[in-house]
mmCIF file of C-alpha atoms in Angstrom:
data_model
loop_
_atom_site.group_PDB
_atom_site.id
_atom_site.type_symbol
_atom_site.label_atom_id
_atom_site.label_comp_id
_atom_site.label_asym_id
_atom_site.label_seq_id
_atom_site.Cartn_x
_atom_site.Cartn_y
_atom_site.Cartn_z
ATOM 1 C CA MET A 89 -80.987 -52.912 -87.708
ATOM 2 C CA LYS A 90 -81.327 -56.193 -89.598
ATOM 3 C CA LYS A 91 -78.136 -58.073 -90.415
ATOM 4 C CA SER A 92 -78.808 -57.746 -94.157
ATOM 5 C CA ASN A 93 -79.185 -53.964 -93.873
ATOM 6 C CA LEU A 94 -76.082 -53.736 -91.698
ATOM 7 C CA PHE A 95 -74.130 -55.705 -94.278
ATOM 8 C CA ILE A 96 -75.248 -53.355 -97.075
ATOM 9 C CA VAL A 97 -74.284 -50.286 -95.045
ATOM 10 C CA LEU A 98 -70.877 -51.839 -94.315
ATOM 11 C CA ILE A 99 -70.273 -52.546 -98.009
ATOM 12 C CA ILE A 100 -71.254 -48.996 -98.946
ATOM 13 C CA ALA A 101 -68.902 -47.610 -96.288
ATOM 14 C CA ILE A 102 -66.008 -49.740 -97.546
ATOM 15 C CA VAL A 103 -66.619 -48.656 -101.136
ATOM 16 C CA ALA A 104 -66.847 -45.002 -100.077
ATOM 17 C CA ILE A 105 -63.583 -45.215 -98.137
ATOM 18 C CA THR A 106 -61.870 -46.937 -101.059
ATOM 19 C CA ILE A 107 -63.008 -44.227 -103.491
ATOM 20 C CA PHE A 108 -61.954 -41.495 -101.059
ATOM 21 C CA ASN A 109 -58.497 -43.006 -100.607
ATOM 22 C CA PHE A 110 -58.089 -43.371 -104.359
ATOM 23 C CA LEU A 111 -59.000 -39.750 -104.959
ATOM 24 C CA THR A 112 -56.889 -38.301 -102.161
ATOM 25 C CA ILE A 113 -53.767 -40.442 -102.200
ATOM 26 C CA GLY A 114 -53.159 -40.131 -105.933
ATOM 27 C CA GLU A 115 -49.759 -40.960 -107.400
ATOM 28 C CA SER A 116 -47.293 -42.667 -105.082
ATOM 29 C CA THR A 117 -43.761 -41.311 -104.656
ATOM 30 C CA GLU A 118 -42.373 -44.316 -106.508
ATOM 31 C CA ASP A 119 -44.801 -43.893 -109.423
ATOM 32 C CA TYR A 120 -44.105 -40.168 -109.517
ATOM 33 C CA LYS A 121 -40.344 -40.638 -109.740
ATOM 34 C CA GLU A 122 -40.672 -43.380 -112.350
ATOM 35 C CA ARG A 123 -42.912 -41.153 -114.473
ATOM 36 C CA ILE A 124 -40.422 -38.274 -114.339
ATOM 37 C CA GLU A 125 -37.511 -40.598 -115.109
ATOM 38 C CA GLN A 126 -39.390 -42.061 -118.079
ATOM 39 C CA GLU A 127 -40.160 -38.574 -119.388
ATOM 40 C CA ARG A 128 -36.460 -37.762 -119.165
ATOM 41 C CA ARG A 129 -35.543 -40.918 -121.050
ATOM 42 C CA ASP A 130 -38.106 -40.047 -123.708
ATOM 43 C CA LYS A 131 -36.656 -36.558 -124.075
ATOM 44 C CA ASN A 132 -33.171 -37.968 -124.550
ATOM 45 C CA GLY A 133 -34.596 -39.977 -127.414
ATOM 46 C CA PHE A 134 -36.274 -36.894 -128.847
ATOM 47 C CA MET A 135 -32.999 -34.974 -128.786
ATOM 48 C CA LEU A 136 -31.661 -37.385 -131.396
ATOM 49 C CA SER A 137 -34.735 -37.126 -133.640
ATOM 50 C CA SER A 138 -35.130 -35.121 -136.829
ATOM 51 C CA THR A 139 -37.085 -32.383 -134.989
ATOM 52 C CA SER A 140 -34.464 -31.929 -132.245
ATOM 53 C CA PRO A 141 -32.938 -28.466 -131.731
ATOM 54 C CA LEU A 142 -29.491 -30.080 -131.755
ATOM 55 C CA SER A 143 -27.368 -29.742 -134.858
ATOM 56 C CA GLU A 144 -26.344 -32.921 -136.629
ATOM 57 C CA GLU A 145 -22.808 -32.386 -135.340
ATOM 58 C CA ASP A 146 -24.012 -32.054 -131.730
ATOM 59 C CA LYS A 147 -26.105 -35.209 -132.043
ATOM 60 C CA LYS A 148 -22.964 -37.221 -132.684
ATOM 61 C CA GLY A 149 -21.606 -36.489 -129.219
ATOM 62 C CA PHE A 150 -24.931 -36.436 -127.380
ATOM 63 C CA GLU A 151 -24.890 -38.544 -124.215
ATOM 64 C CA GLY A 152 -28.058 -37.309 -122.540
ATOM 65 C CA LEU A 153 -29.381 -34.192 -120.845
ATOM 66 C CA ASN A 154 -28.325 -33.180 -117.340
ATOM 67 C CA TYR A 155 -30.806 -32.968 -114.469
ATOM 68 C CA TYR A 156 -31.013 -32.328 -110.767
ATOM 69 C CA PRO A 157 -32.158 -35.348 -108.727
ATOM 70 C CA ILE A 158 -35.946 -35.623 -108.539
ATOM 71 C CA ASN A 159 -37.159 -33.856 -105.403
ATOM 72 C CA GLU A 160 -40.870 -33.702 -104.573
ATOM 73 C CA GLU A 161 -40.310 -30.613 -102.410
ATOM 74 C CA PHE A 162 -40.086 -28.675 -105.668
ATOM 75 C CA LYS A 163 -43.585 -29.780 -106.667
ATOM 76 C CA VAL A 164 -45.806 -27.068 -105.218
ATOM 77 C CA THR A 165 -49.454 -26.088 -105.296
ATOM 78 C CA ALA A 166 -49.871 -22.403 -106.056
ATOM 79 C CA ARG A 167 -52.971 -20.316 -105.518
ATOM 80 C CA ILE A 168 -53.756 -18.139 -108.494
ATOM 81 C CA GLU A 169 -55.303 -14.746 -108.993
ATOM 82 C CA LYS A 170 -56.338 -14.090 -112.569
ATOM 83 C CA SER A 171 -54.904 -11.022 -114.211
ATOM 84 C CA SER A 172 -57.149 -8.020 -114.739
ATOM 85 C CA ASN A 173 -55.068 -7.153 -117.802
ATOM 86 C CA LYS A 174 -57.020 -8.408 -120.797
ATOM 87 C CA GLN A 175 -54.578 -7.003 -123.342
ATOM 88 C CA PRO A 176 -51.702 -8.979 -124.838
ATOM 89 C CA ILE A 177 -48.151 -7.928 -124.086
ATOM 90 C CA PHE A 178 -44.880 -8.425 -125.909
ATOM 91 C CA ILE A 179 -41.949 -10.237 -124.341
ATOM 92 C CA GLU A 180 -38.509 -9.783 -125.847
ATOM 93 C CA SER A 181 -36.777 -12.863 -127.194
ATOM 94 C CA THR A 182 -33.143 -13.923 -127.303
ATOM 95 C CA THR A 183 -32.915 -12.731 -130.915
ATOM 96 C CA GLY A 184 -34.555 -9.363 -130.236
ATOM 97 C CA GLU A 185 -38.009 -10.307 -131.487
ATOM 98 C CA GLN A 186 -41.146 -9.254 -129.645
ATOM 99 C CA LEU A 187 -43.242 -12.328 -128.828
ATOM 100 C CA LYS A 188 -46.951 -11.989 -128.030
ATOM 101 C CA TYR A 189 -48.328 -13.358 -124.747
ATOM 102 C CA MET A 190 -51.429 -12.867 -122.645
ATOM 103 C CA PRO A 191 -50.941 -12.408 -118.877
ATOM 104 C CA PHE A 192 -53.147 -15.064 -117.289
ATOM 105 C CA ALA A 193 -52.660 -15.142 -113.534
ATOM 106 C CA GLU A 194 -50.332 -14.493 -110.645
ATOM 107 C CA ALA A 195 -49.373 -17.746 -108.939
ATOM 108 C CA THR A 196 -48.261 -17.653 -105.307
ATOM 109 C CA PHE A 197 -46.570 -20.613 -103.643
ATOM 110 C CA GLU A 198 -44.310 -21.456 -100.733
ATOM 111 C CA LEU A 199 -40.896 -23.016 -101.199
ATOM 112 C CA ASN A 200 -38.310 -23.586 -98.472
ATOM 113 C CA GLY A 201 -40.408 -21.528 -96.095
ATOM 114 C CA GLU A 202 -40.527 -18.510 -98.406
ATOM 115 C CA GLU A 203 -43.561 -17.215 -100.287
ATOM 116 C CA LYS A 204 -42.969 -16.420 -103.943
ATOM 117 C CA THR A 205 -45.166 -15.088 -106.728
ATOM 118 C CA VAL A 206 -44.732 -15.518 -110.470
ATOM 119 C CA MET A 207 -46.813 -14.597 -113.493
ATOM 120 C CA LEU A 208 -48.276 -17.310 -115.696
ATOM 121 C CA TYR A 209 -48.794 -16.486 -119.356
ATOM 122 C CA GLN A 210 -50.681 -17.886 -122.327
ATOM 123 C CA ASP A 211 -48.799 -17.995 -125.595
ATOM 124 C CA TRP A 212 -50.815 -15.990 -128.118
ATOM 125 C CA GLU A 213 -50.456 -18.829 -130.645
ATOM 126 C CA GLU A 214 -51.262 -21.647 -128.176
ATOM 127 C CA THR A 215 -54.391 -23.583 -129.211
ATOM 128 C CA ASP A 216 -54.925 -25.260 -125.816
ATOM 129 C CA PRO A 217 -56.683 -22.669 -123.587
ATOM 130 C CA ASN A 218 -55.633 -24.560 -120.441
ATOM 131 C CA LYS A 219 -51.912 -24.668 -121.191
ATOM 132 C CA LEU A 220 -49.992 -21.918 -119.412
ATOM 133 C CA SER A 221 -46.345 -20.912 -119.659
ATOM 134 C CA LEU A 222 -44.002 -20.108 -116.815
ATOM 135 C CA MET A 223 -40.731 -18.555 -117.926
ATOM 136 C CA PHE A 224 -38.393 -18.042 -114.980
ATOM 137 C CA ALA A 225 -34.817 -17.524 -113.863
ATOM 138 C CA ASP A 226 -33.419 -18.153 -110.393
ATOM 139 C CA GLU A 227 -30.223 -18.219 -108.342
ATOM 140 C CA THR A 228 -28.908 -21.224 -110.300
ATOM 141 C CA SER A 229 -29.170 -19.398 -113.640
ATOM 142 C CA ALA A 230 -25.862 -18.933 -115.485
ATOM 143 C CA ARG A 231 -24.149 -21.185 -112.920
ATOM 144 C CA GLU A 232 -25.794 -24.597 -112.958
ATOM 145 C CA THR A 233 -28.685 -23.847 -115.297
ATOM 146 C CA TYR A 234 -29.103 -21.897 -118.524
ATOM 147 C CA GLY A 235 -28.478 -18.163 -118.024
ATOM 148 C CA GLY A 236 -31.430 -17.305 -120.242
ATOM 149 C CA GLY A 237 -33.829 -18.976 -117.833
ATOM 150 C CA ARG A 238 -35.938 -22.108 -117.986
ATOM 151 C CA TYR A 239 -39.549 -22.897 -118.833
ATOM 152 C CA LEU A 240 -42.414 -24.854 -117.352
ATOM 153 C CA ASP A 241 -45.735 -25.887 -118.862
ATOM 154 C CA VAL A 242 -48.529 -25.475 -116.317
ATOM 155 C CA GLN A 243 -51.976 -27.015 -116.709
ATOM 156 C CA TYR A 244 -54.951 -24.890 -115.664
ATOM 157 C CA ARG A 245 -57.987 -26.899 -114.519
ATOM 158 C CA ASN A 246 -60.513 -24.121 -113.939
ATOM 159 C CA THR A 247 -59.830 -23.922 -110.198
ATOM 160 C CA ASN A 248 -58.198 -21.346 -107.945
ATOM 161 C CA SER A 249 -54.900 -23.242 -107.844
ATOM 162 C CA VAL A 250 -52.380 -24.922 -110.127
ATOM 163 C CA VAL A 251 -49.565 -27.411 -109.633
ATOM 164 C CA ILE A 252 -46.093 -26.091 -110.452
ATOM 165 C CA ASP A 253 -43.579 -28.915 -110.643
ATOM 166 C CA PHE A 254 -40.071 -27.545 -111.014
ATOM 167 C CA ASN A 255 -38.783 -31.087 -111.580
ATOM 168 C CA ASN A 256 -40.199 -30.611 -115.082
ATOM 169 C CA ALA A 257 -38.369 -27.319 -115.713
ATOM 170 C CA TYR A 258 -36.670 -27.463 -119.101
ATOM 171 C CA ASN A 259 -34.216 -25.487 -121.188
ATOM 172 C CA PRO A 260 -35.498 -23.493 -124.162
ATOM 173 C CA TYR A 261 -34.339 -24.514 -127.619
ATOM 174 C CA CYS A 262 -32.027 -21.505 -127.857
ATOM 175 C CA HIS A 263 -29.781 -23.120 -125.225
ATOM 176 C CA PHE A 264 -29.034 -25.869 -127.733
ATOM 177 C CA ASN A 265 -29.088 -23.839 -130.920
ATOM 178 C CA SER A 266 -28.734 -20.046 -131.234
ATOM 179 C CA GLU A 267 -30.881 -20.037 -134.370
ATOM 180 C CA TYR A 268 -33.987 -20.387 -132.194
ATOM 181 C CA SER A 269 -35.791 -17.379 -130.734
ATOM 182 C CA CYS A 270 -36.886 -17.831 -127.113
ATOM 183 C CA PRO A 271 -38.760 -15.453 -124.787
ATOM 184 C CA ILE A 272 -36.637 -14.016 -121.990
ATOM 185 C CA PRO A 273 -38.196 -14.443 -118.508
ATOM 186 C CA PRO A 274 -39.919 -11.183 -117.491
ATOM 187 C CA ARG A 275 -38.720 -9.251 -114.458
ATOM 188 C CA GLU A 276 -41.556 -10.514 -112.219
ATOM 189 C CA ASN A 277 -40.375 -14.098 -112.764
ATOM 190 C CA LEU A 278 -36.788 -13.592 -111.620
ATOM 191 C CA LEU A 279 -36.698 -15.640 -108.425
ATOM 192 C CA ASP A 280 -34.173 -14.777 -105.710
ATOM 193 C CA ILE A 281 -33.893 -18.386 -104.552
ATOM 194 C CA PRO A 282 -32.153 -21.399 -106.099
ATOM 195 C CA ILE A 283 -34.500 -23.787 -107.914
ATOM 196 C CA GLU A 284 -32.352 -26.914 -107.776
ATOM 197 C CA ALA A 285 -34.760 -29.031 -109.785
ATOM 198 C CA GLY A 286 -35.328 -29.888 -113.413
ATOM 199 C CA GLU A 287 -32.955 -29.519 -116.324
ATOM 200 C CA LYS A 288 -29.413 -28.254 -115.822
ATOM 201 C CA LEU A 289 -26.918 -26.832 -118.292
ATOM 202 C CA TYR A 290 -26.358 -29.051 -121.302
ATOM 203 C CA LYS A 291 -23.279 -27.218 -122.497
ATOM 204 C CA THR A 292 -21.210 -24.213 -121.497
ATOM 205 C CA TYR A 293 -20.045 -21.470 -123.793
#
């Protein structure tokens, strides 16, 4: 092979390896933690805004939300199996309302050596067809986290798996203000393990 051809092949190989590494390595641990920390700082700012669920009285004493330390072990990839149920269901809320959701898929993942399955839903009023809702409770509920469960937004990307990052688990508005109506996690999403990630109790009652 001529030196010029060998040089071209070498350049192509280097470029290919670079692209492959970029696509497979993704976000570094440091970048991941910084992104989560920034999101938490942004939410603290939101909690003092005019659209916050906090009352004006609560805003006066607000010193920030409480979180578990960021732990990448709670960021899992779950395989999904789409639901055969094409009819909407109603999930009871904290105020007794019946809120309309569409069962989307069962998501199965492994955490701490145990396999768990939860149901992902689409809010009937959600305009983004790829945004899914995970409403769950776990062994920390009513002790370290809100007894009414926590939520996660899950992005569907038209594949057979989704990323569920419990570091992003958040409290529903009704934890901060009883005037809000929040869906109660369905029975199939009551996890018998502690999810020590995401948002913790803001206040006790």
